[in-house]
């Protein structure tokens, strides 16, 4: 019988089917300041991720190792990929959401609301219909560590939606203290959003909220789960509907009903996660100064975890 490794904490027997007992927590790269925004490019066989304070987006691949994908990234934080294979990112420094076109140029998708600058877009997802959903907390303007210190111009910290045809962002939720990571359920009927306001106010519960999605409208379905160590930041769903969340002690996995199945313990505070790898069965973990990888027995819900033939 194979003994469960010390970096795997099983809270529910079902978690044993999601993480193989022989899987190792590998450190792919280290020496960064604050890693974030991992996104897998299956057609390129590489992972892109942000080191926010150093204003760089890094690229890692099995074949070529680590390189700089973009210097002077404007304190880029969260990243995703749209259905055409293009990189979409949130820049704290410019307080905007941008898309990298096939020729490498940047298109600004959103930078203001009602004539006032956004706070500091943090994380982003793109729905099947092409709508771009993003969170807008104030982390990038609270200090100059991961952005440029400034006074907020928005009266709330919104979750926004940009319509598929483009145009001005529209607030869909406005009662978060600090909305952070977000992800859809596999069928996009649910949107999960992390509340990370406890980072600066311990009276705020470190919860993941869930909303029912009907086109451009969200209906609050309450608290999905509470993080018991630290707070939720980046979140992802797998193809079976389980939700995986970053936390202070590693990665927490919840079933679709919000039951904690288990944890992958990581020696640094985890900021974000992404499914990927050549077979889709790797979980990439950005954790403070490092990027880690571990085998998991389930693929991500996002289509970009599969190989696809599109330019970066």
mmCIF file of C-alpha atoms in Angstrom:
data_model
loop_
_atom_site.group_PDB
_atom_site.id
_atom_site.type_symbol
_atom_site.label_atom_id
_atom_site.label_comp_id
_atom_site.label_asym_id
_atom_site.label_seq_id
_atom_site.Cartn_x
_atom_site.Cartn_y
_atom_site.Cartn_z
ATOM 1 C CA UNK A 1 0.000 0.000 0.000
ATOM 2 C CA UNK A 2 1.337 3.407 -1.016
ATOM 3 C CA UNK A 3 1.448 5.910 1.817
ATOM 4 C CA UNK A 4 -0.130 9.318 1.248
ATOM 5 C CA UNK A 5 2.698 11.869 0.857
ATOM 6 C CA UNK A 6 2.984 14.684 3.418
ATOM 7 C CA UNK A 7 1.974 17.359 0.894
ATOM 8 C CA UNK A 8 -1.444 15.734 0.376
ATOM 9 C CA UNK A 9 -4.089 16.204 3.062
ATOM 10 C CA UNK A 10 -7.194 14.093 2.511
ATOM 11 C CA UNK A 11 -10.345 15.335 4.227
ATOM 12 C CA UNK A 12 -12.792 13.227 2.177
ATOM 13 C CA UNK A 13 -12.041 9.835 0.551
ATOM 14 C CA UNK A 14 -13.057 11.242 -2.838
ATOM 15 C CA UNK A 15 -9.954 13.434 -2.835
ATOM 16 C CA UNK A 16 -7.776 10.330 -3.121
ATOM 17 C CA UNK A 17 -9.196 9.832 -6.634
ATOM 18 C CA UNK A 18 -8.103 13.338 -7.640
ATOM 19 C CA UNK A 19 -4.474 13.261 -6.462
ATOM 20 C CA UNK A 20 -2.310 10.188 -7.001
ATOM 21 C CA UNK A 21 -0.308 9.162 -3.910
ATOM 22 C CA UNK A 22 2.885 9.040 -5.981
ATOM 23 C CA UNK A 23 2.467 12.555 -7.367
ATOM 24 C CA UNK A 24 5.240 14.925 -6.353
ATOM 25 C CA UNK A 25 5.108 18.652 -5.784
ATOM 26 C CA UNK A 26 7.752 19.920 -8.217
ATOM 27 C CA UNK A 27 9.257 23.402 -8.135
ATOM 28 C CA UNK A 28 9.607 24.563 -11.740
ATOM 29 C CA UNK A 29 11.095 28.001 -11.083
ATOM 30 C CA UNK A 30 11.861 30.203 -8.100
ATOM 31 C CA UNK A 31 13.448 33.493 -7.059
ATOM 32 C CA UNK A 32 10.520 35.773 -7.896
ATOM 33 C CA UNK A 33 8.817 38.431 -5.759
ATOM 34 C CA UNK A 34 5.083 37.675 -6.055
ATOM 35 C CA UNK A 35 3.947 35.222 -8.706
ATOM 36 C CA UNK A 36 0.414 35.335 -10.081
ATOM 37 C CA UNK A 37 -1.812 34.793 -13.111
ATOM 38 C CA UNK A 38 -0.800 31.342 -14.442
ATOM 39 C CA UNK A 39 -2.380 30.347 -17.766
ATOM 40 C CA UNK A 40 -1.570 27.302 -19.878
ATOM 41 C CA UNK A 41 -1.078 27.501 -23.664
ATOM 42 C CA UNK A 42 -1.636 23.951 -24.900
ATOM 43 C CA UNK A 43 -0.677 24.655 -28.514
ATOM 44 C CA UNK A 44 2.599 26.232 -27.408
ATOM 45 C CA UNK A 45 3.249 23.717 -24.628
ATOM 46 C CA UNK A 46 4.001 26.504 -22.187
ATOM 47 C CA UNK A 47 2.831 28.283 -19.078
ATOM 48 C CA UNK A 48 2.670 32.065 -18.810
ATOM 49 C CA UNK A 49 2.591 33.696 -15.383
ATOM 50 C CA UNK A 50 3.118 37.120 -13.825
ATOM 51 C CA UNK A 51 5.731 38.326 -11.374
ATOM 52 C CA UNK A 52 3.798 41.451 -10.498
ATOM 53 C CA UNK A 53 6.351 43.639 -8.645
ATOM 54 C CA UNK A 54 9.058 42.964 -11.248
ATOM 55 C CA UNK A 55 6.634 43.987 -14.028
ATOM 56 C CA UNK A 56 7.247 40.844 -16.044
ATOM 57 C CA UNK A 57 5.235 38.056 -17.599
ATOM 58 C CA UNK A 58 7.352 34.895 -17.617
ATOM 59 C CA UNK A 59 7.163 31.868 -19.882
ATOM 60 C CA UNK A 60 7.986 28.295 -18.822
ATOM 61 C CA UNK A 61 8.045 25.192 -21.001
ATOM 62 C CA UNK A 62 9.319 21.668 -20.562
ATOM 63 C CA UNK A 63 11.510 22.014 -23.627
ATOM 64 C CA UNK A 64 12.972 25.484 -23.100
ATOM 65 C CA UNK A 65 12.668 26.186 -19.378
ATOM 66 C CA UNK A 66 12.167 29.745 -18.168
ATOM 67 C CA UNK A 67 12.259 32.928 -20.234
ATOM 68 C CA UNK A 68 10.768 36.420 -20.208
ATOM 69 C CA UNK A 69 7.626 36.651 -22.314
ATOM 70 C CA UNK A 70 7.007 40.360 -21.691
ATOM 71 C CA UNK A 71 9.079 42.902 -19.803
ATOM 72 C CA UNK A 72 7.488 46.166 -18.694
ATOM 73 C CA UNK A 73 4.145 44.425 -18.179
ATOM 74 C CA UNK A 74 2.567 47.300 -16.259
ATOM 75 C CA UNK A 75 2.254 45.232 -13.085
ATOM 76 C CA UNK A 76 0.194 42.635 -14.940
ATOM 77 C CA UNK A 77 -1.700 40.373 -12.529
ATOM 78 C CA UNK A 78 -4.356 37.861 -13.629
ATOM 79 C CA UNK A 79 -4.323 36.217 -17.054
ATOM 80 C CA UNK A 80 -6.647 34.085 -19.122
ATOM 81 C CA UNK A 81 -7.140 33.033 -22.722
ATOM 82 C CA UNK A 82 -10.122 33.796 -24.922
ATOM 83 C CA UNK A 83 -11.804 31.339 -27.277
ATOM 84 C CA UNK A 84 -9.636 32.579 -30.162
ATOM 85 C CA UNK A 85 -6.483 31.685 -28.245
ATOM 86 C CA UNK A 86 -5.453 35.229 -27.338
ATOM 87 C CA UNK A 87 -3.964 36.255 -24.004
ATOM 88 C CA UNK A 88 -6.169 38.540 -21.893
ATOM 89 C CA UNK A 89 -4.608 40.180 -18.830
ATOM 90 C CA UNK A 90 -5.238 42.643 -16.001
ATOM 91 C CA UNK A 91 -2.702 45.441 -15.554
ATOM 92 C CA UNK A 92 -2.512 47.138 -12.159
ATOM 93 C CA UNK A 93 -0.181 49.844 -13.383
ATOM 94 C CA UNK A 94 -2.407 51.030 -16.211
ATOM 95 C CA UNK A 95 -5.603 50.044 -14.369
ATOM 96 C CA UNK A 96 -6.983 48.263 -17.392
ATOM 97 C CA UNK A 97 -7.807 44.944 -19.061
ATOM 98 C CA UNK A 98 -5.863 44.217 -22.250
ATOM 99 C CA UNK A 99 -5.839 41.591 -24.987
ATOM 100 C CA UNK A 100 -2.705 40.518 -26.838
ATOM 101 C CA UNK A 101 -3.499 40.260 -30.539
ATOM 102 C CA UNK A 102 -1.963 37.687 -32.863
ATOM 103 C CA UNK A 103 0.624 40.215 -34.042
ATOM 104 C CA UNK A 104 1.664 41.010 -30.455
ATOM 105 C CA UNK A 105 -0.036 44.385 -30.194
ATOM 106 C CA UNK A 106 -2.203 45.194 -27.166
ATOM 107 C CA UNK A 107 -5.863 46.176 -27.343
ATOM 108 C CA UNK A 108 -7.362 47.874 -24.287
ATOM 109 C CA UNK A 109 -10.710 46.230 -23.499
ATOM 110 C CA UNK A 110 -11.580 48.350 -20.437
ATOM 111 C CA UNK A 111 -9.902 51.187 -18.547
ATOM 112 C CA UNK A 112 -12.713 53.254 -17.047
ATOM 113 C CA UNK A 113 -16.317 53.220 -15.947
ATOM 114 C CA UNK A 114 -18.584 56.278 -16.091
ATOM 115 C CA UNK A 115 -15.616 58.435 -17.034
ATOM 116 C CA UNK A 116 -13.534 57.407 -14.010
ATOM 117 C CA UNK A 117 -10.497 55.142 -13.960
ATOM 118 C CA UNK A 118 -10.907 51.577 -12.806
ATOM 119 C CA UNK A 119 -9.350 50.652 -9.445
ATOM 120 C CA UNK A 120 -6.883 47.938 -10.501
ATOM 121 C CA UNK A 121 -8.314 44.998 -12.482
ATOM 122 C CA UNK A 122 -7.181 41.806 -10.808
ATOM 123 C CA UNK A 123 -8.457 38.613 -12.432
ATOM 124 C CA UNK A 124 -10.346 37.831 -15.612
ATOM 125 C CA UNK A 125 -12.269 35.073 -17.394
ATOM 126 C CA UNK A 126 -13.791 34.911 -20.868
ATOM 127 C CA UNK A 127 -17.132 33.172 -21.372
ATOM 128 C CA UNK A 128 -18.080 30.999 -24.338
ATOM 129 C CA UNK A 129 -20.044 33.895 -25.868
ATOM 130 C CA UNK A 130 -16.939 36.118 -25.774
ATOM 131 C CA UNK A 131 -18.006 38.275 -22.835
ATOM 132 C CA UNK A 132 -15.091 39.263 -20.590
ATOM 133 C CA UNK A 133 -15.705 39.174 -16.828
ATOM 134 C CA UNK A 134 -13.198 40.747 -14.423
ATOM 135 C CA UNK A 135 -12.785 41.869 -10.819
ATOM 136 C CA UNK A 136 -11.698 45.368 -9.793
ATOM 137 C CA UNK A 137 -10.359 45.577 -6.212
ATOM 138 C CA UNK A 138 -7.883 48.227 -5.081
ATOM 139 C CA UNK A 139 -4.727 46.136 -4.487
ATOM 140 C CA UNK A 140 -2.818 47.805 -7.310
ATOM 141 C CA UNK A 141 -3.350 51.321 -5.934
ATOM 142 C CA UNK A 142 -2.987 50.646 -2.201
ATOM 143 C CA UNK A 143 0.818 50.949 -2.506
ATOM 144 C CA UNK A 144 3.510 50.976 -5.163
ATOM 145 C CA UNK A 145 4.540 47.354 -4.526
ATOM 146 C CA UNK A 146 2.312 45.878 -7.229
ATOM 147 C CA UNK A 147 1.094 49.013 -8.952
ATOM 148 C CA UNK A 148 1.044 52.767 -8.482
ATOM 149 C CA UNK A 149 -0.334 54.164 -5.237
ATOM 150 C CA UNK A 150 -3.356 56.365 -5.886
ATOM 151 C CA UNK A 151 -6.786 57.270 -4.566
ATOM 152 C CA UNK A 152 -9.637 55.157 -5.958
ATOM 153 C CA UNK A 153 -11.998 56.880 -8.354
ATOM 154 C CA UNK A 154 -14.688 54.206 -8.327
ATOM 155 C CA UNK A 155 -17.257 54.300 -5.520
ATOM 156 C CA UNK A 156 -17.344 50.487 -5.245
ATOM 157 C CA UNK A 157 -15.202 47.458 -5.933
ATOM 158 C CA UNK A 158 -17.146 45.885 -8.768
ATOM 159 C CA UNK A 159 -17.217 42.655 -10.669
ATOM 160 C CA UNK A 160 -17.551 43.821 -14.283
ATOM 161 C CA UNK A 161 -18.708 42.269 -17.551
ATOM 162 C CA UNK A 162 -17.651 43.503 -20.991
ATOM 163 C CA UNK A 163 -20.261 42.482 -23.603
ATOM 164 C CA UNK A 164 -19.187 40.065 -26.369
ATOM 165 C CA UNK A 165 -19.322 42.896 -28.919
ATOM 166 C CA UNK A 166 -17.079 45.048 -26.720
ATOM 167 C CA UNK A 167 -17.887 48.442 -25.281
ATOM 168 C CA UNK A 168 -18.007 49.828 -21.772
ATOM 169 C CA UNK A 169 -17.752 47.449 -18.818
ATOM 170 C CA UNK A 170 -20.975 46.894 -16.889
ATOM 171 C CA UNK A 171 -21.016 46.206 -13.102
ATOM 172 C CA UNK A 172 -22.722 42.909 -12.293
ATOM 173 C CA UNK A 173 -21.893 42.736 -8.552
ATOM 174 C CA UNK A 174 -20.957 45.706 -6.376
ATOM 175 C CA UNK A 175 -21.030 44.551 -2.752
ATOM 176 C CA UNK A 176 -17.594 42.925 -2.420
ATOM 177 C CA UNK A 177 -14.953 44.403 -0.141
ATOM 178 C CA UNK A 178 -12.170 43.108 -2.408
ATOM 179 C CA UNK A 179 -13.349 40.838 -5.249
ATOM 180 C CA UNK A 180 -10.468 38.696 -6.431
ATOM 181 C CA UNK A 181 -10.280 35.425 -8.375
ATOM 182 C CA UNK A 182 -13.228 34.241 -10.426
ATOM 183 C CA UNK A 183 -14.157 31.216 -12.511
ATOM 184 C CA UNK A 184 -17.137 29.578 -14.164
ATOM 185 C CA UNK A 185 -18.566 26.150 -13.487
ATOM 186 C CA UNK A 186 -18.013 23.781 -16.452
ATOM 187 C CA UNK A 187 -21.388 24.631 -18.047
ATOM 188 C CA UNK A 188 -21.054 28.353 -17.166
ATOM 189 C CA UNK A 189 -24.323 28.293 -15.238
ATOM 190 C CA UNK A 190 -22.459 29.434 -12.123
ATOM 191 C CA UNK A 191 -19.833 32.095 -11.500
ATOM 192 C CA UNK A 192 -17.613 31.800 -8.421
ATOM 193 C CA UNK A 193 -15.919 34.918 -7.011
ATOM 194 C CA UNK A 194 -13.348 35.053 -4.202
ATOM 195 C CA UNK A 195 -13.719 37.623 -1.431
ATOM 196 C CA UNK A 196 -10.220 38.531 -0.224
ATOM 197 C CA UNK A 197 -11.080 41.577 1.892
ATOM 198 C CA UNK A 198 -9.627 39.868 4.969
ATOM 199 C CA UNK A 199 -6.182 40.768 3.610
ATOM 200 C CA UNK A 200 -6.624 44.190 5.209
ATOM 201 C CA UNK A 201 -9.665 43.712 7.435
ATOM 202 C CA UNK A 202 -9.820 40.540 9.507
ATOM 203 C CA UNK A 203 -13.526 41.059 10.169
ATOM 204 C CA UNK A 204 -14.221 40.131 6.543
ATOM 205 C CA UNK A 205 -14.878 36.411 6.098
ATOM 206 C CA UNK A 206 -12.487 34.672 3.634
ATOM 207 C CA UNK A 207 -15.201 33.176 1.461
ATOM 208 C CA UNK A 208 -15.929 32.140 -2.088
ATOM 209 C CA UNK A 209 -19.349 33.326 -3.215
ATOM 210 C CA UNK A 210 -21.387 31.768 -5.997
ATOM 211 C CA UNK A 211 -23.803 33.366 -8.455
ATOM 212 C CA UNK A 212 -26.302 31.897 -10.895
ATOM 213 C CA UNK A 213 -25.642 33.159 -14.412
ATOM 214 C CA UNK A 214 -28.411 34.174 -16.802
ATOM 215 C CA UNK A 215 -26.892 35.943 -19.779
ATOM 216 C CA UNK A 216 -25.472 39.196 -18.446
ATOM 217 C CA UNK A 217 -27.263 38.917 -15.096
ATOM 218 C CA UNK A 218 -26.067 37.327 -11.867
ATOM 219 C CA UNK A 219 -28.253 36.073 -9.007
ATOM 220 C CA UNK A 220 -26.539 35.781 -5.632
ATOM 221 C CA UNK A 221 -26.662 32.153 -4.454
ATOM 222 C CA UNK A 222 -24.755 32.801 -1.240
ATOM 223 C CA UNK A 223 -21.476 31.579 0.212
ATOM 224 C CA UNK A 224 -20.088 28.521 -1.542
ATOM 225 C CA UNK A 225 -17.149 27.818 0.764
ATOM 226 C CA UNK A 226 -14.945 29.343 3.455
ATOM 227 C CA UNK A 227 -11.155 29.111 3.413
ATOM 228 C CA UNK A 228 -9.896 27.905 6.797
ATOM 229 C CA UNK A 229 -6.288 29.067 6.388
ATOM 230 C CA UNK A 230 -5.588 32.439 4.862
ATOM 231 C CA UNK A 231 -7.911 33.695 2.146
ATOM 232 C CA UNK A 232 -9.085 32.767 -1.358
ATOM 233 C CA UNK A 233 -7.280 34.384 -4.262
ATOM 234 C CA UNK A 234 -7.108 32.517 -7.584
ATOM 235 C CA UNK A 235 -9.741 29.816 -8.194
ATOM 236 C CA UNK A 236 -10.409 27.237 -10.935
ATOM 237 C CA UNK A 237 -13.008 24.549 -11.614
ATOM 238 C CA UNK A 238 -12.144 21.117 -12.966
ATOM 239 C CA UNK A 239 -14.213 19.390 -15.638
ATOM 240 C CA UNK A 240 -16.306 17.513 -13.051
ATOM 241 C CA UNK A 241 -17.324 20.689 -11.223
ATOM 242 C CA UNK A 242 -14.967 20.599 -8.255
ATOM 243 C CA UNK A 243 -13.553 23.996 -7.309
ATOM 244 C CA UNK A 244 -9.853 24.421 -6.478
ATOM 245 C CA UNK A 245 -8.763 27.507 -4.534
ATOM 246 C CA UNK A 246 -5.513 29.097 -3.465
ATOM 247 C CA UNK A 247 -4.964 29.529 0.279
ATOM 248 C CA UNK A 248 -2.212 30.372 2.762
ATOM 249 C CA UNK A 249 -1.273 26.728 3.268
ATOM 250 C CA UNK A 250 -1.674 25.500 -0.295
ATOM 251 C CA UNK A 251 -4.530 24.566 -2.617
ATOM 252 C CA UNK A 252 -7.961 23.602 -1.268
ATOM 253 C CA UNK A 253 -10.361 21.431 -3.284
ATOM 254 C CA UNK A 254 -14.154 21.583 -2.797
ATOM 255 C CA UNK A 255 -16.839 19.430 -4.371
ATOM 256 C CA UNK A 256 -19.733 21.141 -6.239
ATOM 257 C CA UNK A 257 -21.692 21.351 -2.973
ATOM 258 C CA UNK A 258 -18.871 23.217 -1.199
ATOM 259 C CA UNK A 259 -17.520 20.315 0.874
ATOM 260 C CA UNK A 260 -13.773 20.461 1.460
ATOM 261 C CA UNK A 261 -12.308 17.295 -0.081
ATOM 262 C CA UNK A 262 -8.668 17.921 0.698
ATOM 263 C CA UNK A 263 -5.607 20.086 0.318
ATOM 264 C CA UNK A 264 -2.334 20.171 -1.568
ATOM 265 C CA UNK A 265 0.058 21.649 0.985
ATOM 266 C CA UNK A 266 2.616 24.116 -0.371
ATOM 267 C CA UNK A 267 5.492 25.699 1.623
ATOM 268 C CA UNK A 268 4.609 29.233 0.498
ATOM 269 C CA UNK A 269 1.363 31.204 0.332
ATOM 270 C CA UNK A 270 -0.435 30.270 -2.875
ATOM 271 C CA UNK A 271 -1.771 33.069 -5.057
ATOM 272 C CA UNK A 272 -3.254 31.258 -8.048
ATOM 273 C CA UNK A 273 -3.570 28.004 -9.988
ATOM 274 C CA UNK A 274 -4.091 26.704 -13.509
ATOM 275 C CA UNK A 275 -4.730 23.300 -15.052
ATOM 276 C CA UNK A 276 -2.615 22.294 -18.014
ATOM 277 C CA UNK A 277 0.288 20.177 -19.172
ATOM 278 C CA UNK A 278 0.590 18.058 -22.305
ATOM 279 C CA UNK A 279 -2.076 15.669 -21.004
ATOM 280 C CA UNK A 280 -4.112 18.297 -19.158
ATOM 281 C CA UNK A 281 -3.457 16.531 -15.864
ATOM 282 C CA UNK A 282 -1.087 18.975 -14.231
ATOM 283 C CA UNK A 283 -1.970 21.672 -11.743
ATOM 284 C CA UNK A 284 0.358 24.662 -11.929
ATOM 285 C CA UNK A 285 0.626 26.657 -8.702
ATOM 286 C CA UNK A 286 1.974 30.176 -8.299
ATOM 287 C CA UNK A 287 3.121 30.590 -4.694
ATOM 288 C CA UNK A 288 4.860 33.765 -3.543
ATOM 289 C CA UNK A 289 8.411 33.372 -4.941
ATOM 290 C CA UNK A 290 7.934 30.143 -6.894
ATOM 291 C CA UNK A 291 5.944 28.170 -9.454
ATOM 292 C CA UNK A 292 5.109 24.548 -8.698
ATOM 293 C CA UNK A 293 3.506 21.652 -10.572
ATOM 294 C CA UNK A 294 1.702 18.519 -9.424
ATOM 295 C CA UNK A 295 -0.085 15.645 -11.170
ATOM 296 C CA UNK A 296 -3.857 15.577 -10.628
ATOM 297 C CA UNK A 297 -6.270 12.972 -11.917
ATOM 298 C CA UNK A 298 -8.731 15.430 -13.465
ATOM 299 C CA UNK A 299 -8.591 18.073 -16.196
ATOM 300 C CA UNK A 300 -9.566 21.710 -15.942
ATOM 301 C CA UNK A 301 -12.925 23.023 -17.093
ATOM 302 C CA UNK A 302 -11.298 25.714 -19.262
ATOM 303 C CA UNK A 303 -10.944 24.834 -22.943
ATOM 304 C CA UNK A 304 -7.442 26.332 -23.103
ATOM 305 C CA UNK A 305 -6.093 23.465 -21.006
ATOM 306 C CA UNK A 306 -6.379 21.404 -24.185
ATOM 307 C CA UNK A 307 -3.953 21.668 -27.094
ATOM 308 C CA UNK A 308 -5.145 24.077 -29.787
ATOM 309 C CA UNK A 309 -3.548 25.542 -32.873
ATOM 310 C CA UNK A 310 -3.580 29.270 -32.382
ATOM 311 C CA UNK A 311 -0.795 31.861 -32.258
ATOM 312 C CA UNK A 312 0.227 33.115 -28.824
#
